[in-house]
Short mmCIF file of C-alpha atoms in Angstrom, two decimals:
data_model
loop_
_atom_site.label_atom_id
_atom_site.label_comp_id
_atom_site.label_asym_id
_atom_site.label_seq_id
_atom_site.Cartn_x
_atom_site.Cartn_y
_atom_site.Cartn_z
CA UNK A 1429 -227.79 -91.18 -117.90
CA UNK A 1430 -231.49 -91.43 -117.03
CA UNK A 1431 -232.76 -94.98 -117.45
CA UNK A 1432 -229.39 -96.22 -118.73
CA UNK A 1433 -226.60 -98.31 -117.22
CA UNK A 1434 -228.77 -101.38 -116.65
CA UNK A 1435 -227.28 -104.40 -114.91
CA UNK A 1436 -229.23 -107.65 -114.86
CA UNK A 1437 -228.14 -110.99 -113.43
CA UNK A 1438 -229.78 -114.44 -113.52
CA UNK A 1439 -231.02 -113.63 -110.00
CA UNK A 1440 -233.25 -110.88 -111.46
CA UNK A 1441 -231.28 -107.98 -110.01
CA UNK A 1442 -231.45 -104.74 -111.96
CA UNK A 1443 -230.13 -101.25 -111.19
CA UNK A 1444 -231.05 -98.10 -113.11
CA UNK A 1445 -229.94 -94.50 -112.62
CA UNK A 1446 -232.43 -91.67 -112.88
CA UNK A 1447 -231.61 -87.99 -113.31
CA UNK A 1448 -233.97 -86.52 -110.72
CA UNK A 1449 -236.67 -87.10 -108.16
CA UNK A 1450 -239.38 -86.33 -110.67
CA UNK A 1451 -238.21 -89.21 -112.90
CA UNK A 1452 -238.39 -91.90 -110.23
CA UNK A 1453 -241.08 -94.58 -110.61
CA UNK A 1454 -243.84 -94.61 -108.01
CA UNK A 1455 -242.67 -97.74 -106.18
CA UNK A 1456 -239.17 -96.26 -105.79
CA UNK A 1457 -240.63 -93.07 -104.30
CA UNK A 1458 -242.30 -95.24 -101.68
CA UNK A 1459 -238.86 -96.15 -100.31
CA UNK A 1460 -238.39 -92.62 -99.00
CA UNK A 1461 -238.97 -92.50 -95.27
CA UNK A 1462 -241.85 -90.71 -93.65
CA UNK A 1463 -241.77 -88.05 -90.98
CA UNK A 1464 -239.87 -90.26 -88.53
CA UNK A 1465 -236.64 -89.94 -90.56
CA UNK A 1466 -235.65 -86.37 -91.31
CA UNK A 1467 -232.63 -87.29 -93.47
CA UNK A 1468 -234.42 -90.03 -95.37
CA UNK A 1469 -237.35 -88.03 -96.68
CA UNK A 1470 -237.95 -86.84 -100.21
CA UNK A 1471 -238.30 -83.30 -98.84
CA UNK A 1472 -234.79 -83.44 -97.40
CA UNK A 1473 -233.32 -84.36 -100.79
CA UNK A 1474 -235.39 -81.73 -102.57
CA UNK A 1475 -233.91 -79.16 -100.20
CA UNK A 1476 -230.35 -80.35 -100.83
CA UNK A 1477 -230.84 -80.31 -104.59
CA UNK A 1478 -232.30 -76.80 -104.50
CA UNK A 1479 -229.62 -75.24 -102.28
CA UNK A 1480 -226.38 -77.26 -101.92
CA UNK A 1481 -225.25 -78.72 -105.24
CA UNK A 1482 -221.56 -78.03 -105.98
CA UNK A 1483 -220.81 -76.27 -109.25
CA UNK A 1484 -220.89 -78.65 -112.19
CA UNK A 1485 -222.60 -81.47 -110.28
CA UNK A 1486 -225.87 -83.26 -111.02
CA UNK A 1487 -228.16 -85.38 -108.80
CA UNK A 1488 -228.88 -89.01 -109.67
CA UNK A 1489 -230.95 -91.68 -107.99
CA UNK A 1490 -230.00 -95.34 -108.36
CA UNK A 1491 -232.87 -97.81 -108.02
CA UNK A 1492 -232.17 -101.51 -107.57
CA UNK A 1493 -234.95 -104.01 -108.23
CA UNK A 1494 -235.04 -107.56 -106.96
CA UNK A 1495 -237.39 -109.77 -108.98
CA UNK A 1496 -239.09 -106.67 -110.30
CA UNK A 1497 -239.77 -104.81 -107.04
CA UNK A 1498 -237.96 -101.66 -105.95
CA UNK A 1499 -235.68 -102.80 -103.11
CA UNK A 1500 -233.09 -100.03 -102.75
CA UNK A 1501 -232.84 -96.33 -103.57
CA UNK A 1502 -229.48 -94.53 -103.48
CA UNK A 1503 -229.51 -90.69 -103.65
CA UNK A 1504 -226.28 -89.83 -105.49
CA UNK A 1505 -224.39 -86.89 -106.94
CA UNK A 1506 -222.27 -86.87 -110.08
CA UNK A 1507 -219.41 -84.44 -109.61
CA UNK A 1508 -217.69 -82.28 -112.20
CA UNK A 1509 -214.78 -84.75 -112.57
CA UNK A 1510 -217.15 -87.63 -113.39
CA UNK A 1511 -216.89 -89.39 -110.03
CA UNK A 1512 -219.95 -90.05 -107.88
CA UNK A 1513 -220.75 -89.39 -104.25
CA UNK A 1514 -223.71 -89.79 -101.97
CA UNK A 1515 -226.17 -86.89 -102.16
CA UNK A 1516 -224.97 -85.26 -98.95
CA UNK A 1517 -223.86 -81.82 -97.82
CA UNK A 1518 -222.03 -80.20 -94.88
CA UNK A 1519 -225.44 -80.24 -93.16
CA UNK A 1520 -226.09 -83.98 -93.49
CA UNK A 1521 -225.97 -85.77 -90.14
CA UNK A 1522 -226.85 -89.22 -91.48
CA UNK A 1523 -226.87 -90.85 -94.91
CA UNK A 1524 -228.05 -94.31 -95.83
CA UNK A 1525 -229.53 -96.15 -98.79
CA UNK A 1526 -233.31 -96.32 -98.58
CA UNK A 1527 -234.03 -100.03 -98.36
CA UNK A 1528 -237.08 -102.25 -98.37
CA UNK A 1529 -237.81 -103.54 -94.88
CA UNK A 1530 -237.46 -107.29 -95.35
CA UNK A 1531 -234.16 -107.70 -97.18
CA UNK A 1532 -231.93 -110.65 -96.35
CA UNK A 1533 -228.16 -110.51 -96.08
CA UNK A 1534 -227.75 -112.21 -99.45
CA UNK A 1535 -230.15 -109.72 -101.05
CA UNK A 1536 -228.21 -106.82 -99.59
CA UNK A 1537 -225.04 -108.29 -101.07
CA UNK A 1538 -226.72 -108.49 -104.48
CA UNK A 1539 -227.82 -104.86 -104.14
CA UNK A 1540 -224.30 -103.73 -103.30
CA UNK A 1541 -222.79 -105.67 -106.19
CA UNK A 1542 -225.37 -104.41 -108.68
CA UNK A 1543 -224.80 -100.80 -107.66
CA UNK A 1544 -221.01 -101.10 -107.83
CA UNK A 1545 -221.14 -102.67 -111.30
CA UNK A 1546 -222.76 -99.60 -112.82
CA UNK A 1547 -220.50 -98.03 -115.39
CA UNK A 1548 -221.22 -94.57 -114.00
CA UNK A 1549 -219.70 -95.61 -110.66
CA UNK A 1550 -216.56 -97.30 -111.92
CA UNK A 1551 -214.59 -94.04 -111.67
CA UNK A 1552 -215.25 -94.06 -107.92
CA UNK A 1553 -217.95 -93.48 -105.33
CA UNK A 1554 -217.57 -91.62 -102.03
CA UNK A 1555 -220.16 -92.03 -99.25
CA UNK A 1556 -220.18 -89.97 -96.05
CA UNK A 1557 -222.13 -89.56 -92.79
CA UNK A 1558 -222.75 -93.31 -92.47
CA UNK A 1559 -223.95 -95.05 -89.30
CA UNK A 1560 -221.20 -97.35 -88.07
CA UNK A 1561 -223.78 -99.41 -86.17
CA UNK A 1562 -226.14 -100.01 -89.11
CA UNK A 1563 -226.30 -103.73 -89.87
CA UNK A 1564 -226.72 -103.33 -93.63
CA UNK A 1565 -223.17 -102.19 -94.36
CA UNK A 1566 -221.42 -105.53 -93.90
CA UNK A 1567 -223.47 -107.22 -96.62
CA UNK A 1568 -223.45 -104.19 -98.90
CA UNK A 1569 -219.66 -103.93 -98.67
CA UNK A 1570 -219.38 -107.62 -99.52
CA UNK A 1571 -221.30 -106.82 -102.67
CA UNK A 1572 -219.07 -103.86 -103.48
CA UNK A 1573 -216.01 -106.09 -103.21
CA UNK A 1574 -217.59 -108.84 -105.35
CA UNK A 1575 -217.98 -106.19 -108.06
CA UNK A 1576 -214.21 -105.68 -107.94
CA UNK A 1577 -214.08 -102.41 -106.01
CA UNK A 1578 -211.93 -101.65 -102.99
CA UNK A 1579 -213.79 -100.47 -99.89
CA UNK A 1580 -211.68 -97.80 -98.17
CA UNK A 1581 -213.29 -96.73 -94.89
CA UNK A 1582 -212.50 -93.62 -92.88
CA UNK A 1583 -213.85 -91.88 -89.79
CA UNK A 1584 -215.94 -88.88 -90.78
CA UNK A 1585 -217.26 -87.16 -87.62
CA UNK A 1586 -218.60 -87.80 -84.15
CA UNK A 1587 -222.24 -87.45 -83.15
CA UNK A 1588 -222.82 -86.60 -79.48
CA UNK A 1589 -226.16 -87.68 -78.05
CA UNK A 1590 -227.91 -88.64 -74.84
CA UNK A 1591 -230.52 -91.34 -74.18
CA UNK A 1592 -233.22 -89.62 -72.12
CA UNK A 1593 -235.95 -92.26 -72.21
CA UNK A 1594 -238.07 -91.96 -69.08
CA UNK A 1595 -236.30 -88.80 -67.88
CA UNK A 1596 -237.66 -85.35 -67.18
CA UNK A 1597 -235.79 -82.06 -67.36
CA UNK A 1598 -234.74 -82.17 -63.71
CA UNK A 1599 -233.31 -85.66 -64.01
CA UNK A 1600 -231.48 -84.83 -67.22
CA UNK A 1601 -230.04 -81.62 -65.77
CA UNK A 1602 -228.90 -83.40 -62.58
CA UNK A 1603 -226.70 -85.67 -64.70
CA UNK A 1604 -224.90 -82.77 -66.36
CA UNK A 1605 -221.49 -81.48 -65.18
CA UNK A 1606 -221.58 -79.13 -62.22
CA UNK A 1607 -219.99 -76.29 -64.18
CA UNK A 1608 -222.79 -76.36 -66.74
CA UNK A 1609 -225.50 -76.49 -64.07
CA UNK A 1610 -223.96 -73.52 -62.26
CA UNK A 1611 -223.66 -71.50 -65.47
CA UNK A 1612 -227.28 -72.21 -66.28
CA UNK A 1613 -228.42 -71.29 -62.79
CA UNK A 1614 -226.58 -67.98 -62.66
CA UNK A 1615 -226.93 -66.83 -66.24
CA UNK A 1616 -230.55 -67.89 -66.64
CA UNK A 1617 -231.59 -66.16 -63.44
CA UNK A 1618 -229.94 -62.95 -64.56
CA UNK A 1619 -230.81 -62.96 -68.25
CA UNK A 1620 -234.37 -64.27 -68.20
CA UNK A 1621 -235.35 -61.97 -65.33
CA UNK A 1622 -234.54 -58.95 -67.48
CA UNK A 1623 -237.85 -57.47 -68.70
CA UNK A 1624 -236.16 -56.51 -71.96
CA UNK A 1625 -235.55 -60.21 -72.73
CA UNK A 1626 -238.04 -62.28 -74.71
CA UNK A 1627 -237.91 -65.86 -75.94
CA UNK A 1628 -240.05 -67.47 -78.61
CA UNK A 1629 -240.22 -70.84 -80.35
CA UNK A 1630 -241.47 -70.82 -83.93
CA UNK A 1631 -242.98 -74.01 -85.31
CA UNK A 1632 -245.47 -73.08 -88.04
CA UNK A 1633 -244.75 -72.36 -91.70
CA UNK A 1634 -246.83 -69.19 -91.55
CA UNK A 1635 -244.64 -67.65 -88.82
CA UNK A 1636 -241.08 -68.52 -89.80
CA UNK A 1637 -240.38 -65.42 -91.90
CA UNK A 1638 -239.28 -63.22 -88.96
CA UNK A 1639 -237.47 -66.21 -87.47
CA UNK A 1640 -235.42 -66.68 -90.64
CA UNK A 1641 -234.53 -62.97 -90.61
CA UNK A 1642 -233.41 -63.29 -86.98
CA UNK A 1643 -231.46 -66.46 -87.75
CA UNK A 1644 -229.52 -64.85 -90.59
CA UNK A 1645 -228.93 -61.64 -88.65
CA UNK A 1646 -227.43 -63.59 -85.74
CA UNK A 1647 -225.19 -65.60 -88.06
CA UNK A 1648 -223.76 -62.39 -89.50
CA UNK A 1649 -222.89 -61.20 -85.96
CA UNK A 1650 -221.71 -64.53 -84.57
CA UNK A 1651 -218.36 -66.31 -84.52
CA UNK A 1652 -219.53 -68.65 -87.28
CA UNK A 1653 -217.81 -68.84 -90.64
CA UNK A 1654 -219.95 -67.81 -93.64
CA UNK A 1655 -222.17 -70.63 -94.81
CA UNK A 1656 -220.84 -72.55 -97.84
CA UNK A 1657 -224.43 -72.72 -99.12
CA UNK A 1658 -226.17 -69.58 -97.84
CA UNK A 1659 -229.64 -70.53 -99.10
CA UNK A 1660 -229.78 -73.82 -97.21
CA UNK A 1661 -230.73 -72.69 -93.69
CA UNK A 1662 -233.83 -70.75 -94.73
CA UNK A 1663 -234.95 -73.60 -96.98
CA UNK A 1664 -234.38 -76.14 -94.21
CA UNK A 1665 -236.38 -74.07 -91.73
CA UNK A 1666 -239.31 -73.84 -94.13
CA UNK A 1667 -239.13 -77.55 -94.94
CA UNK A 1668 -239.04 -78.54 -91.25
CA UNK A 1669 -242.01 -76.25 -90.54
CA UNK A 1670 -244.01 -77.83 -93.35
CA UNK A 1671 -243.28 -81.28 -91.91
CA UNK A 1672 -244.36 -80.17 -88.44
CA UNK A 1673 -240.99 -80.90 -86.81
CA UNK A 1674 -239.50 -77.40 -86.52
CA UNK A 1675 -238.42 -75.80 -83.24
CA UNK A 1676 -236.79 -72.46 -84.09
CA UNK A 1677 -235.89 -70.70 -80.84
CA UNK A 1678 -235.05 -66.99 -80.79
CA UNK A 1679 -233.78 -65.04 -77.77
CA UNK A 1680 -234.26 -61.27 -78.09
CA UNK A 1681 -233.34 -58.17 -76.13
CA UNK A 1682 -235.62 -55.22 -76.87
CA UNK A 1683 -236.83 -57.10 -79.95
CA UNK A 1684 -233.26 -57.43 -81.23
CA UNK A 1685 -232.23 -61.11 -81.66
CA UNK A 1686 -229.12 -62.12 -79.70
CA UNK A 1687 -229.25 -65.93 -79.95
CA UNK A 1688 -230.98 -68.43 -82.21
CA UNK A 1689 -231.18 -72.22 -82.47
CA UNK A 1690 -232.63 -74.54 -85.10
CA UNK A 1691 -233.94 -77.85 -83.77
CA UNK A 1692 -236.08 -80.60 -85.23
CA UNK A 1693 -238.19 -82.90 -83.05
CA UNK A 1694 -239.66 -86.10 -84.45
CA UNK A 1695 -240.39 -89.59 -83.21
CA UNK A 1696 -239.33 -88.58 -79.69
CA UNK A 1697 -235.88 -87.42 -80.80
CA UNK A 1698 -234.75 -83.81 -80.54
CA UNK A 1699 -231.78 -82.75 -82.67
CA UNK A 1700 -230.10 -79.37 -82.91
CA UNK A 1701 -228.97 -78.54 -86.43
CA UNK A 1702 -227.67 -75.01 -86.03
CA UNK A 1703 -227.05 -72.55 -83.21
CA UNK A 1704 -225.41 -69.15 -82.93
CA UNK A 1705 -225.34 -66.07 -80.74
CA UNK A 1706 -224.30 -62.44 -81.05
CA UNK A 1707 -220.69 -62.13 -79.89
CA UNK A 1708 -221.49 -58.73 -78.37
CA UNK A 1709 -223.58 -60.55 -75.72
CA UNK A 1710 -221.19 -63.42 -75.11
CA UNK A 1711 -220.55 -62.47 -71.48
CA UNK A 1712 -224.16 -63.31 -70.62
CA UNK A 1713 -223.94 -66.81 -72.17
CA UNK A 1714 -227.08 -66.34 -74.28
CA UNK A 1715 -226.49 -69.55 -76.23
CA UNK A 1716 -226.23 -71.69 -73.10
CA UNK A 1717 -229.26 -70.01 -71.56
CA UNK A 1718 -231.31 -70.55 -74.71
CA UNK A 1719 -230.28 -74.21 -74.94
CA UNK A 1720 -231.33 -74.85 -71.36
CA UNK A 1721 -234.59 -72.93 -71.71
CA UNK A 1722 -235.58 -74.70 -74.94
CA UNK A 1723 -234.63 -78.16 -73.69
CA UNK A 1724 -236.75 -77.68 -70.57
CA UNK A 1725 -239.70 -76.85 -72.84
CA UNK A 1726 -239.03 -79.90 -75.02
CA UNK A 1727 -239.13 -82.18 -71.99
CA UNK A 1728 -242.39 -80.57 -70.89
CA UNK A 1729 -244.04 -80.89 -74.30
CA UNK A 1730 -243.92 -84.67 -74.47
CA UNK A 1731 -241.81 -87.78 -73.84
CA UNK A 1732 -238.34 -87.68 -75.34
CA UNK A 1733 -236.08 -90.63 -76.06
CA UNK A 1734 -232.95 -88.85 -77.28
CA UNK A 1735 -231.17 -85.51 -77.42
CA UNK A 1736 -228.86 -85.25 -80.44
CA UNK A 1737 -226.20 -82.59 -81.06
CA UNK A 1738 -225.61 -83.28 -84.75
CA UNK A 1739 -222.30 -83.19 -86.55
CA UNK A 1740 -218.91 -82.81 -84.96
CA UNK A 1741 -216.95 -83.03 -81.74
CA UNK A 1742 -217.30 -79.44 -80.55
CA UNK A 1743 -216.16 -79.24 -76.92
CA UNK A 1744 -219.41 -77.77 -75.57
CA UNK A 1745 -221.42 -80.82 -76.68
CA UNK A 1746 -219.73 -83.08 -74.13
CA UNK A 1747 -221.37 -81.11 -71.32
CA UNK A 1748 -224.85 -81.66 -72.76
CA UNK A 1749 -224.40 -85.27 -73.91
CA UNK A 1750 -222.27 -88.15 -72.68
CA UNK A 1751 -222.46 -90.61 -75.57
CA UNK A 1752 -220.63 -90.44 -78.91
CA UNK A 1753 -221.54 -92.26 -82.10
CA UNK A 1754 -219.02 -92.58 -84.91
CA UNK A 1755 -220.14 -91.55 -88.35
CA UNK A 1756 -217.87 -93.01 -90.98
CA UNK A 1757 -217.34 -92.74 -94.69
CA UNK A 1758 -216.06 -94.95 -97.45
CA UNK A 1759 -214.52 -94.61 -100.87
CA UNK A 1760 -215.23 -97.33 -103.40
CA UNK A 1761 -212.10 -97.37 -105.52
CA UNK A 1762 -211.54 -99.21 -108.78
CA UNK A 1763 -208.09 -100.89 -108.60
CA UNK A 1764 -208.04 -101.15 -112.40
CA UNK A 1765 -207.70 -97.38 -112.75
CA UNK A 1766 -204.83 -95.04 -111.84
CA UNK A 1767 -207.25 -93.00 -109.70
CA UNK A 1768 -208.27 -96.09 -107.75
CA UNK A 1769 -204.68 -97.16 -107.16
CA UNK A 1770 -203.78 -93.67 -105.95
CA UNK A 1771 -206.78 -93.64 -103.59
CA UNK A 1772 -205.77 -97.03 -102.21
CA UNK A 1773 -202.16 -95.93 -101.67
CA UNK A 1774 -203.21 -92.74 -99.90
CA UNK A 1775 -205.65 -94.65 -97.73
CA UNK A 1776 -203.00 -97.17 -96.68
CA UNK A 1777 -200.56 -94.35 -95.90
CA UNK A 1778 -203.19 -92.59 -93.81
CA UNK A 1779 -203.91 -95.74 -91.81
CA UNK A 1780 -200.20 -96.26 -91.17
CA UNK A 1781 -199.79 -92.65 -90.09
CA UNK A 1782 -202.71 -92.84 -87.65
CA UNK A 1783 -201.38 -96.13 -86.27
CA UNK A 1784 -198.00 -94.57 -85.59
CA UNK A 1785 -199.64 -91.56 -83.93
CA UNK A 1786 -201.58 -93.92 -81.67
CA UNK A 1787 -198.39 -95.81 -80.76
CA UNK A 1788 -196.64 -92.53 -79.90
CA UNK A 1789 -199.60 -91.42 -77.77
CA UNK A 1790 -199.55 -94.75 -75.89
CA UNK A 1791 -195.79 -94.53 -75.33
CA UNK A 1792 -196.09 -90.96 -74.04
CA UNK A 1793 -198.95 -91.94 -71.75
CA UNK A 1794 -196.90 -94.84 -70.32
CA UNK A 1795 -193.93 -92.52 -69.81
CA UNK A 1796 -196.05 -90.02 -67.91
CA UNK A 1797 -197.50 -92.83 -65.82
CA UNK A 1798 -194.05 -94.21 -64.96
CA UNK A 1799 -192.82 -90.74 -64.11
CA UNK A 1800 -195.73 -90.25 -61.69
#
């Protein structure tokens, strides 16, 4: 498929698919983000390709040119059944096309149409972990539809975060729920005063080996399910260390790890990617203590603008962050195929089912209110 599936219009729009990072032309490589965008870097996609590809799948990169210049880069994955998806994984917190900075709405529409007209994508394309607030999607989706594809959107996951611009640790902590503050006060005083307890934060590539061993040991003893891609975490830690954004925190008792957390800090934003603790020490709340300890150090180390708790609506995140962003997904379905029609039917049925659930919830809420 490399270098094939060319689409050219009188407006000088051309899209080509390439079979790997190493095959991309130099100007397309320049579209990858720098160190201020963890999920938009070439290193991030190298890590995914090396550790998370489903069986029978292959990575592809679609490059769209406008009047000869590389204007959009789409990291994609061809699955075993011949359909395409974005190059994402269960660890991806945000996916987006890598776009030139000065694109107009009409140019974005052309990019969307050119991508959707590729023969390789006519069996279907699924994109996940998308930013619902990103302005590019309206124009891109217009282009998808002009190419004859249906755009079937769905909610993917929530992303809990907190704007902390201008705050210090004390101010941030004061805004947290009282139960969390009290747990931190009591558990931290008890646990961190124990001379057998030690805490370290690993940041450098030369020192992450023992941290990776601690990380994997904790995961084996934690409540976490086995990783679907067991090689990813170690590779991600090494990649983040090489980029200078790693904060790998390890809490030990007598040199035995009991809690671990993987954070990345870049451009003033601190995001936790993974955390776990040894269930045998659960009564001492080692995870909560480590989170509080590390966050206090992050505030001290420099100005922060945001704390981000990654993928999902886990209950504990609401104590640490008060704001929720929706990450959505979309399926581009071809209505001229039986697969596309089935996808459209299922999507419509799902929307109707969720609407009815919402109506029932509203009716029940009104009934409880009237009864009170």
